[in-house]
Amino acid sequence: MTTPFPFTAVVGQDDLRLALLLNAVSPAVGGVLVRGEKGTAKSTAVRALSALLPEVAVVPGCRFSCDPASPDPSCPDGPHEVGPGAHRPARMVELPVGASEDRLVGALDIERALAEGVKAFEPGLLADAHRGILYVDEVNLLHDHLVDLLLDAAAMGASYVEREGVSVRHAARFLLVGTMNPEEGELRPQLLDRFGLTVEVAASREPDQRVEVVRRRLAYDDDPAAFAARWAGEEAAVRQRIVAARELLPQVRLGDGALRQIAATCAAFEVDGMRADIVMARTATALAAWAGRTDVLAEDVRQAALLALPHRRRRNPFDAPGLDEDKLDRTLEEFSGESPDDDPDDDPGPDGPGGGGGGPAPDAGPQGGGDTGARPEEGDGGEPQPSGAGAGEQPAARAAEPFRTKALSVPGIGEGAAGRRSRARTEHGRTTGARRPRGALTKLHLAATVQAAAPHQRARGRSGPGLVIRRDDLRQAAREGREGNLVLFVVDASGSMAARQRMSAVKGAVLSLLLDAYQRRDKVGLVTFRGSAADVALPPTSSVDAAAARLQSLPTGGRTPLAAGLLKAHEVLRVERLRDPARRALVVVVTDGRATGGPEPVALAGRAARLFAAEQVASVVVDCESGPVRLGLAGQLAAELGGTAVTLDELRADAIAGLVKDVQGTSRRAA
C-alpha cells in the first residue's frame, strides 16, 4: 500500500487545510470545493486528510458500513442487531470522471431479479463512501447524469437504485470533496451550491516557500515511509485535536448576536436560499470547537463567511467567485451589537479585520464593484493599446451587455457527450425503442424483454407463474436525450470592422452565446482574422471565463484575410474531430464578406467555404456590412457555406436564435 503524503507536511495553503479540517471536525458543514491551477497540492492535501480521520465503528460483514449503535433498518444486508461492532479506518473513495452510473450507485442483477425474484445487488462507490470521504478530482468535468445522482444522494443522505419496479435503498452520507481547474470549465450551479465551503488555491510566489515545497517533495519521493515517519508526531497531534474538537462541538454555543451577524452577512451579499446561513452557522461552530472554545466569536463568523459565501453570492456570469472583504467587515461591525469607539468612516488601516486595507473602497465610483463582481470599465480615451499594435490597428472595443438567447441546436440526431442543446442518442432521456444490449445491461426495456421471452416458455419447461428469462431475452432501452456541441466563432477583426458600435454589438452577441453555451454544457472556440493571417484566439474549451477574456481583449485593424480565417476554422474542426469525433459543430462567421489581400481573395474565400458545405457543417454568417452601397458578399459566403445569413442590424437575441433555426430547417430540407 502506498504511503500517503503527510497532511501536516503540505507547505502553505492555509485556507485549504483549514477547510478540510473543519469538515473533519463537523461533517455536517457539507464538504469542500477546491478551485485552482494545476500543481498546487489540491489532490495531495485531500488524499492526506483521510489518514487524520478517526476510525469508524461498523457492523461486521455489512457492505454498507452501518453504524452498530444505530443500524440502518432498510440496509440491503440487514436487518442488523445493535451491538459493539468492529472498527476500521475511515475510507476515502475516488470517483473517476469517466465512471458509469452503475459504478457510482451500484448494479442490480436484472436477470436474477426477474427470474428468481431476489435483489442481487452489488454496491457502488456511494456505498463505499458512506461515513467517509467521496473525492472527485476534476469535478467540473463530471458528466451531468453523475452530477444528478450526486445531488440526490447529498440531499437525501441515501442512494436509490431502481430497475423496473425493483428498488434498493441504502444510506449514503459522505464528506464530498472536489477539486477543479477553472480554466477547464465551470461547475453547474446546482452542484456548486452543494459544497459547503470553497477555497481558491495558487502556487506561492515566495522563493523560500517554493524551495521548501520542492525539498519536501523530493524527500518524500526518495523514501515515502521515512518521510512519513518524520511527520508522525505532527500527524498524531492533529488527529488528537480533531477528536477533541469533535467532542467539544456539541457544547459550542451559537448566540443570537452571532446568528444575527450570519443572517445579515448572507442578506448583504444577496445569496440565494437559506443554505448559506446554515452552512455559515455550522462552519462558525466548527471553528470555535477547533480553537477549543465554547462560544462563537465575530472572528469565527468572518472566517466562515470567507469560506462559505464566495461561490454562493450573486455575480456577473463571467466573473470568478470572490468576496468583498471591506463590505464584509462593515456588515459584521454594523450588526456586532457594540458601539464602536472610532468613527466608522475612518480608515481602518492595514491592521483591520481583513488584514490588508490597500484596495479601493467598494463604493468609490465605478472602480468599486461592490459585490456585483463587475469589472472596471474604461472610457474610449483610456483604453490600452494592445501589445505590438501596428499602424492602422484599433484598440479593443468593449462588448455590449450580454443578453439571454433562445435555444440553438444542430439538426439531426447525434451521439456526442451529454449536454443540453441538440438531440442525441444517450443513456438518459426518454425511451424511444429497444435493442439487444451491447455488453452489460444498464437500462432494461421490460415490455420488449417479456415479448422476447414469451414465445419460448413452453419449450423452456415453464410450470409456475414466473417467466423463464434467459440472457438472449434481455432488451436494452434505446433512449434519446440532449448532447453538447462545439460552437466555433470565426470573427472578422479587420479594419472594416473597427467601428466601435459595430464591434461592441458583435462582442455582446458572442458573449451572450458563450453564456448560453456554458449553461448547455457546450464547448466553444474562437478564430479571428485580420492583417495577413488568422489566429486561434481560443482553442475549443468549456471555460466561459477564458473565452470572455479573449473576446474582450480582441483588437481590430488591417486587411481582411477571410479565406485564411475559414481555413483556420476548418483546421480547428479537423483536429477537434480527432479528439472528440462524436461532438458536432456549429460555425458562426461574423464578417462583412469583403475579403482583401492576395490574388482573388473573394474567390479563394468561396473555395474555403465550400469545404464546410461538403462536410455538412451547420453554419451561419452574421453580415456586418454597412453603408448606402451593399455588395451582398456575406450572403454569397453563406450560400457557399451551405448556411444562411443575417444583417448586423438584426444582430439581436431573437435574430440569432431564429437564424440557427433557419439553419436547422435548411439542413433538414437538404436532407
XYZ file of C-alpha atoms in Angstrom, residues 115-648:
534
model
C -36.264 -14.926 -12.962
C -35.775 -15.599 -9.237
C -37.316 -12.550 -7.565
C -34.201 -11.815 -5.498
C -32.429 -8.494 -5.036
C -28.886 -9.402 -6.047
C -27.229 -6.012 -5.568
C -23.573 -5.083 -5.973
C -22.795 -1.869 -4.023
C -21.236 1.097 -5.810
C -18.956 3.940 -4.818
C -21.689 5.751 -2.864
C -21.970 2.749 -0.549
C -18.192 2.557 -0.163
C -18.018 6.267 0.721
C -20.741 6.115 3.397
C -19.373 7.669 6.632
C -16.155 8.573 4.805
C -14.897 10.863 2.034
C -16.058 10.898 -1.581
C -13.370 12.626 -3.617
C -13.954 13.827 -7.188
C -10.890 15.134 -8.999
C -11.757 17.490 -11.896
C -15.340 17.592 -10.646
C -16.255 20.224 -13.253
C -15.703 17.603 -15.985
C -18.112 15.112 -14.409
C -20.960 14.042 -16.698
C -24.352 15.580 -15.969
C -26.101 12.283 -15.180
C -23.491 11.518 -12.494
C -23.878 15.040 -11.117
C -27.628 14.464 -10.796
C -27.035 11.260 -8.832
C -24.582 13.018 -6.527
C -27.085 15.814 -5.929
C -29.804 13.342 -4.988
C -27.550 11.403 -2.611
C -26.177 14.582 -0.996
C -29.676 15.977 -0.476
C -31.304 12.819 0.918
C -28.367 11.074 2.569
C -29.345 7.902 0.737
C -28.905 6.242 -2.632
C -31.774 4.668 -4.552
C -31.296 2.079 -7.301
C -34.432 1.218 -9.240
C -34.861 -1.097 -12.203
C -38.441 -1.502 -13.458
C -40.147 -1.766 -10.081
C -37.274 -3.453 -8.251
C -35.841 -0.991 -5.731
C -32.835 -0.977 -3.410
C -32.093 1.791 -0.917
C -29.096 2.308 1.347
C -27.648 5.138 3.416
C -25.054 7.344 1.693
C -23.803 10.150 3.911
C -20.318 11.252 2.998
C -17.940 14.196 3.003
C -17.947 15.475 -0.584
C -14.610 16.950 -1.676
C -13.995 18.134 -5.215
C -11.066 19.755 -6.984
C -11.147 21.644 -10.270
C -9.130 23.876 -12.555
C -11.409 26.795 -13.608
C -9.575 27.048 -16.941
C -11.200 23.752 -17.952
C -14.765 24.963 -17.372
C -17.045 25.939 -14.512
C -19.249 23.790 -12.331
C -23.021 23.502 -12.614
C -24.684 25.904 -10.123
C -26.758 23.100 -8.569
C -23.674 21.081 -7.632
C -21.677 24.181 -6.725
C -24.225 25.049 -4.041
C -23.950 21.544 -2.544
C -20.361 22.147 -1.479
C -20.370 23.687 1.967
C -17.079 25.556 1.577
C -14.893 26.666 -1.288
C -11.258 27.762 -1.371
C -9.060 29.237 -4.084
C -5.502 27.918 -4.217
C -2.489 29.159 -6.152
C 1.202 28.439 -6.176
C 3.257 30.641 -3.879
C 5.371 33.396 -5.444
C 7.777 33.395 -2.498
C 11.085 31.734 -3.484
C 11.740 30.372 0.019
C 8.367 28.672 0.185
C 8.750 27.207 -3.292
C 12.167 25.859 -2.315
C 10.627 24.145 0.719
C 7.877 22.598 -1.433
C 10.458 21.083 -3.778
C 12.667 19.912 -0.901
C 9.832 18.062 0.843
C 8.524 16.523 -2.348
C 11.927 15.187 -3.328
C 12.430 13.764 0.155
C 9.042 12.039 0.004
C 9.705 10.575 -3.455
C 13.083 9.217 -2.323
C 11.675 7.371 0.708
C 7.932 7.785 1.436
C 7.988 5.690 4.613
C 10.921 7.542 6.160
C 9.431 10.911 5.238
C 6.072 9.988 6.778
C 7.834 8.784 9.924
C 9.451 12.203 10.373
C 5.994 13.797 10.401
C 4.294 11.132 12.518
C 4.338 13.299 15.643
C 2.656 16.253 13.957
C 0.106 13.940 12.339
C -0.770 12.376 15.694
C -1.184 15.804 17.295
C -3.609 16.969 14.585
C -5.519 13.690 14.816
C -5.938 14.154 18.573
C -7.021 17.755 18.078
C -9.728 16.630 15.635
C -11.039 14.123 18.182
C -11.052 16.758 20.925
C -12.842 19.266 18.704
C -15.489 16.685 17.810
C -16.130 16.023 21.491
C -16.331 19.761 22.225
C -18.595 20.560 19.266
C -21.960 19.767 20.983
C -21.050 22.206 23.782
C -20.347 25.188 21.499
C -22.935 27.943 21.903
C -24.027 29.946 18.871
C -25.507 33.067 20.419
C -28.176 35.347 18.999
C -25.560 38.006 18.225
C -23.536 35.641 16.050
C -26.679 34.354 14.352
C -27.714 37.912 13.578
C -24.308 38.610 12.040
C -24.601 35.469 9.923
C -28.071 36.389 8.663
C -27.048 39.994 7.961
C -23.958 38.886 6.043
C -25.898 36.474 3.832
C -28.521 39.152 3.154
C -25.875 41.786 2.355
C -24.255 39.561 -0.261
C -27.647 38.551 -1.719
C -27.061 34.814 -1.626
C -29.874 32.604 -2.875
C -31.844 30.471 -0.439
C -31.065 29.652 3.184
C -28.350 27.021 2.746
C -25.632 29.672 3.079
C -26.914 30.745 6.517
C -26.966 27.150 7.741
C -23.503 26.357 6.374
C -22.078 29.550 7.894
C -23.560 28.654 11.290
C -22.096 25.147 11.195
C -18.732 26.423 9.997
C -18.525 29.094 12.695
C -19.375 26.474 15.325
C -16.685 24.139 13.979
C -14.160 26.992 14.015
C -14.872 27.643 17.675
C -14.521 23.953 18.522
C -11.251 23.733 16.548
C -9.942 26.683 18.567
C -11.009 24.960 21.819
C -13.740 27.478 22.648
C -17.405 27.018 23.551
C -18.529 30.447 22.284
C -18.677 31.601 18.670
C -16.894 34.931 18.179
C -17.091 37.538 15.433
C -13.790 36.284 14.027
C -15.382 32.845 13.570
C -18.297 34.379 11.675
C -15.910 36.341 9.460
C -13.805 33.292 8.612
C -16.937 31.247 7.986
C -18.187 33.869 5.519
C -14.893 33.844 3.599
C -15.181 30.067 3.187
C -18.938 29.612 2.684
C -20.097 32.611 0.620
C -17.770 33.268 -2.357
C -19.362 30.579 -4.545
C -22.910 31.465 -3.475
C -23.109 35.237 -3.881
C -24.746 36.692 -6.957
C -22.266 37.817 -9.576
C -21.970 38.545 -13.255
C -21.936 35.444 -15.478
C -18.261 35.712 -16.453
C -16.828 36.625 -13.046
C -14.973 34.198 -10.809
C -16.195 33.692 -7.224
C -14.933 36.229 -4.718
C -15.940 38.273 -1.690
C -15.557 41.982 -0.915
C -13.832 41.846 2.471
C -14.365 45.560 3.179
C -18.095 45.134 2.780
C -17.954 42.011 4.973
C -16.178 43.934 7.747
C -18.680 46.789 7.604
C -21.606 44.366 7.821
C -20.139 42.493 10.790
C -19.396 45.760 12.588
C -22.892 47.126 11.944
C -24.510 44.046 13.456
C -21.986 43.433 16.199
C -24.278 44.907 18.864
C -21.430 47.076 20.142
C -20.827 50.802 19.841
C -17.524 51.404 18.074
C -15.161 53.861 19.684
C -13.961 55.271 16.380
C -15.875 56.874 13.562
C -16.822 54.152 11.067
C -15.695 56.346 8.194
C -12.117 56.442 9.460
C -9.583 54.431 7.503
C -9.186 51.117 9.372
C -5.621 50.830 8.098
C -3.727 47.657 7.289
C -4.371 46.166 10.734
C -8.155 45.973 10.268
C -10.074 42.715 10.381
C -9.246 41.936 6.784
C -5.527 42.285 7.385
C -4.799 44.495 4.405
C -6.780 47.618 3.594
C -4.874 48.580 0.474
C -7.692 48.029 -2.061
C -10.199 50.627 -3.258
C -13.406 51.129 -1.304
C -16.278 49.233 -2.902
C -18.429 52.364 -3.144
C -15.752 54.659 -4.505
C -17.004 55.296 -8.011
C -17.053 52.848 -10.909
C -13.897 51.082 -9.780
C -15.571 49.675 -6.673
C -17.741 46.910 -7.973
C -19.240 46.066 -4.553
C -20.485 42.506 -4.519
C -21.554 42.501 -8.157
C -18.182 41.319 -9.392
C -18.286 43.815 -12.279
C -15.011 44.569 -13.971
C -13.710 48.157 -14.100
C -14.603 49.889 -17.337
C -12.514 52.438 -19.154
C -13.649 55.206 -21.446
C -12.747 55.243 -25.097
C -9.817 57.516 -24.432
C -8.420 55.378 -21.649
C -8.336 52.007 -23.356
C -4.857 50.493 -23.532
C -3.213 49.819 -26.860
C -2.630 46.099 -27.429
C 0.875 44.765 -27.261
C 2.706 45.202 -30.536
C -0.010 47.369 -32.102
C 0.894 48.230 -35.662
C -0.149 51.009 -37.999
C -3.903 51.147 -38.531
C -4.682 48.854 -35.574
C -7.509 49.965 -33.292
C -7.721 49.271 -29.563
C -10.159 46.651 -28.294
C -13.778 47.765 -28.118
C -15.883 46.949 -25.069
C -18.594 44.353 -25.510
C -22.224 45.308 -25.138
C -24.139 43.857 -22.217
C -24.849 40.138 -22.689
C -28.448 39.056 -23.078
C -30.441 35.844 -22.968
C -30.623 33.871 -26.201
C -33.174 31.365 -27.371
C -32.237 27.715 -27.659
C -29.929 26.908 -30.579
C -29.495 23.407 -31.928
C -27.686 21.414 -34.584
C -30.005 19.448 -36.912
C -30.283 15.679 -36.833
C -29.550 13.236 -34.019
C -26.023 12.940 -32.679
C -24.187 10.699 -30.253
C -21.986 13.255 -28.507
C -21.268 13.922 -24.853
C -24.266 14.540 -22.627
C -25.404 18.150 -22.668
C -28.484 20.308 -23.080
C -28.533 21.506 -26.663
C -29.132 19.134 -29.592
C -30.953 15.824 -29.916
C -28.782 12.747 -29.355
C -28.850 9.058 -28.537
C -27.863 8.834 -24.885
C -28.047 6.575 -21.844
C -30.513 9.004 -20.275
C -33.681 10.590 -21.591
C -36.996 9.398 -22.970
C -37.290 5.833 -24.194
C -37.703 5.578 -27.963
C -37.299 1.832 -28.548
C -35.405 -1.302 -27.590
C -32.322 -3.176 -28.757
C -30.131 -6.068 -27.716
C -27.613 -4.965 -25.073
C -24.012 -4.367 -26.098
C -22.081 -5.541 -23.062
C -23.614 -5.179 -19.598
C -27.330 -4.395 -19.399
C -27.891 -0.947 -17.867
C -31.424 0.165 -18.822
C -33.932 -2.676 -19.113
C -36.844 -2.377 -21.554
C -39.303 -4.571 -19.659
C -42.030 -4.862 -22.296
C -39.558 -5.826 -25.029
C -37.893 -8.358 -22.711
C -41.196 -10.029 -21.849
C -42.184 -10.028 -25.528
C -38.899 -11.734 -26.480
C -39.210 -14.388 -23.735
C -42.945 -15.181 -24.045
C -42.855 -17.428 -27.164
C -40.298 -19.772 -25.577
C -41.954 -20.515 -22.220
C -43.353 -23.948 -23.165
C -40.081 -25.045 -24.758
C -38.232 -23.999 -21.605
C -40.496 -26.140 -19.435
C -42.236 -23.344 -17.569
C -44.583 -24.756 -14.923
C -45.059 -21.921 -12.436
C -46.375 -18.361 -12.607
C -42.966 -16.724 -13.245
C -41.365 -16.211 -16.638
C -38.284 -18.210 -17.567
C -35.820 -15.484 -18.585
C -32.554 -16.105 -20.395
C -29.770 -13.772 -21.358
C -30.850 -13.638 -25.010
C -34.283 -12.327 -23.978
C -32.981 -9.158 -22.309
C -33.528 -5.913 -24.192
C -31.789 -2.608 -23.599
C -33.903 0.554 -23.699
C -32.897 2.921 -26.523
C -33.130 6.479 -25.240
C -32.980 9.958 -26.675
C -31.668 12.946 -24.748
C -29.537 16.023 -25.391
C -25.890 16.488 -26.278
C -23.387 19.334 -26.045
C -21.927 20.804 -29.229
C -18.906 22.807 -30.343
C -19.845 26.412 -31.158
C -16.939 27.837 -33.170
C -16.922 31.601 -33.712
C -14.980 32.941 -36.722
C -14.724 36.698 -36.148
C -13.557 39.313 -38.662
C -11.245 41.720 -36.772
C -10.051 43.692 -39.814
C -10.140 47.451 -40.291
C -13.584 47.361 -41.905
C -14.943 46.027 -38.602
C -13.252 48.640 -36.436
C -16.324 50.809 -35.830
C -16.815 50.691 -32.066
C -20.586 50.388 -32.101
C -20.388 47.530 -34.580
C -17.750 45.546 -32.709
C -19.462 46.251 -29.394
C -22.693 44.698 -30.701
C -20.834 41.737 -32.170
C -18.957 41.066 -28.940
C -22.132 41.393 -26.913
C -23.883 38.780 -29.024
C -20.916 36.409 -28.840
C -20.738 36.819 -25.054
C -24.446 36.009 -24.837
C -23.961 32.836 -26.836
C -20.959 31.949 -24.681
C -23.150 32.137 -21.592
C -25.778 30.010 -23.305
C -23.084 27.505 -24.291
C -21.929 27.264 -20.656
C -25.450 26.583 -19.465
C -25.926 23.919 -22.134
C -22.557 22.227 -21.495
C -21.037 23.053 -24.886
C -17.501 23.635 -25.978
C -16.674 26.995 -27.546
C -13.818 28.167 -29.746
C -12.749 31.493 -31.251
C -10.878 32.104 -34.521
C -10.045 35.680 -35.547
C -8.596 37.005 -38.783
C -7.073 40.385 -39.697
C -3.980 41.767 -41.398
C -2.442 38.915 -43.316
C -3.295 35.853 -41.198
C -5.794 34.121 -38.922
C -5.254 33.115 -35.302
C -6.874 30.619 -32.974
C -7.653 33.090 -30.188
C -9.191 30.290 -28.120
C -8.940 26.548 -28.845
C -12.150 24.583 -28.149
C -12.778 24.730 -24.418
C -15.528 24.610 -21.801
C -14.175 27.635 -19.919
C -16.519 30.609 -20.212
C -14.083 32.818 -18.298
C -11.245 32.188 -20.753
C -13.478 32.749 -23.783
C -14.901 36.005 -22.409
C -11.443 37.342 -21.544
C -10.060 36.612 -25.036
C -13.058 38.242 -26.673
C -12.896 41.381 -24.554
C -9.239 41.999 -25.449
C -9.688 41.406 -29.192
C -8.212 44.355 -31.194
C -9.130 45.274 -34.778
C -7.348 46.682 -37.829
C -5.666 45.781 -41.123
C -6.870 43.839 -44.156
C -9.470 41.054 -44.327
C -7.928 37.605 -44.955
C -11.328 35.855 -44.988
C -10.037 32.691 -46.656
C -7.318 32.349 -44.016
C -9.943 32.616 -41.263
C -12.131 29.929 -42.823
C -9.203 27.602 -43.430
C -8.023 28.066 -39.851
C -11.526 27.248 -38.586
C -11.626 24.170 -40.818
C -8.326 23.014 -39.342
C -9.642 23.554 -35.798
C -12.664 21.394 -36.588
C -10.467 18.703 -38.157
C -8.280 18.445 -35.056
C -11.280 18.526 -32.750
C -12.908 15.641 -34.634
C -9.847 13.535 -33.888
C -10.083 14.387 -30.193
C -13.857 14.180 -29.878
C -15.348 12.598 -33.030
C -18.886 12.412 -31.658
C -19.244 16.148 -30.901
C -20.988 18.064 -33.687
C -20.174 21.672 -34.540
C -21.974 24.915 -35.319
C -19.820 27.551 -37.070
C -20.776 31.226 -36.671
C -18.903 33.549 -39.085
C -19.038 37.260 -38.202
C -17.908 39.382 -41.173
C -18.954 41.866 -43.875
C -17.631 39.471 -46.510
C -15.220 41.991 -48.059
C -12.187 39.780 -48.441
C -8.974 41.668 -49.271
C -5.290 40.868 -49.671
C -3.662 38.487 -52.119
C -4.861 37.418 -55.572
C -8.618 36.814 -55.992
C -9.433 36.960 -52.267
C -13.210 36.598 -52.707
C -12.907 33.518 -54.947
C -10.398 31.977 -52.543
C -12.794 32.560 -49.628
C -15.556 30.853 -51.624
C -13.421 27.773 -52.200
C -12.600 27.631 -48.478
C -16.297 27.948 -47.608
C -17.218 25.017 -49.831
C -15.092 22.770 -47.609
C -17.654 23.283 -44.830
C -20.582 22.676 -47.193
C -19.024 19.424 -48.416
C -18.778 18.168 -44.810
C -22.326 19.366 -43.976
C -21.187 21.544 -41.084
C -24.061 23.686 -39.762
C -23.085 27.335 -40.275
C -24.399 30.886 -40.142
C -22.957 34.197 -41.377
C -23.589 37.423 -39.464
C -23.499 40.138 -42.161
C -21.741 43.207 -40.762
C -21.795 45.231 -43.990
C -22.984 48.817 -43.575
C -23.331 51.973 -45.655
C -25.538 53.002 -48.591
C -23.794 50.663 -51.042
C -24.067 46.963 -50.174
C -22.243 44.316 -52.150
C -24.013 41.338 -50.603
C -20.743 39.418 -50.187
C -21.768 37.972 -46.800
C -24.877 36.467 -48.378
C -22.723 34.894 -51.095
C -20.432 33.488 -48.413
C -23.425 31.976 -46.579
C -24.540 30.288 -49.794
C -21.047 28.840 -50.308
C -21.074 27.538 -46.714
C -24.486 25.954 -47.192
C -25.848 28.082 -44.355
C -27.775 31.330 -44.060
C -27.047 34.997 -43.319
C -28.411 37.800 -41.159
C -27.581 41.503 -41.263
C -25.804 43.342 -38.479
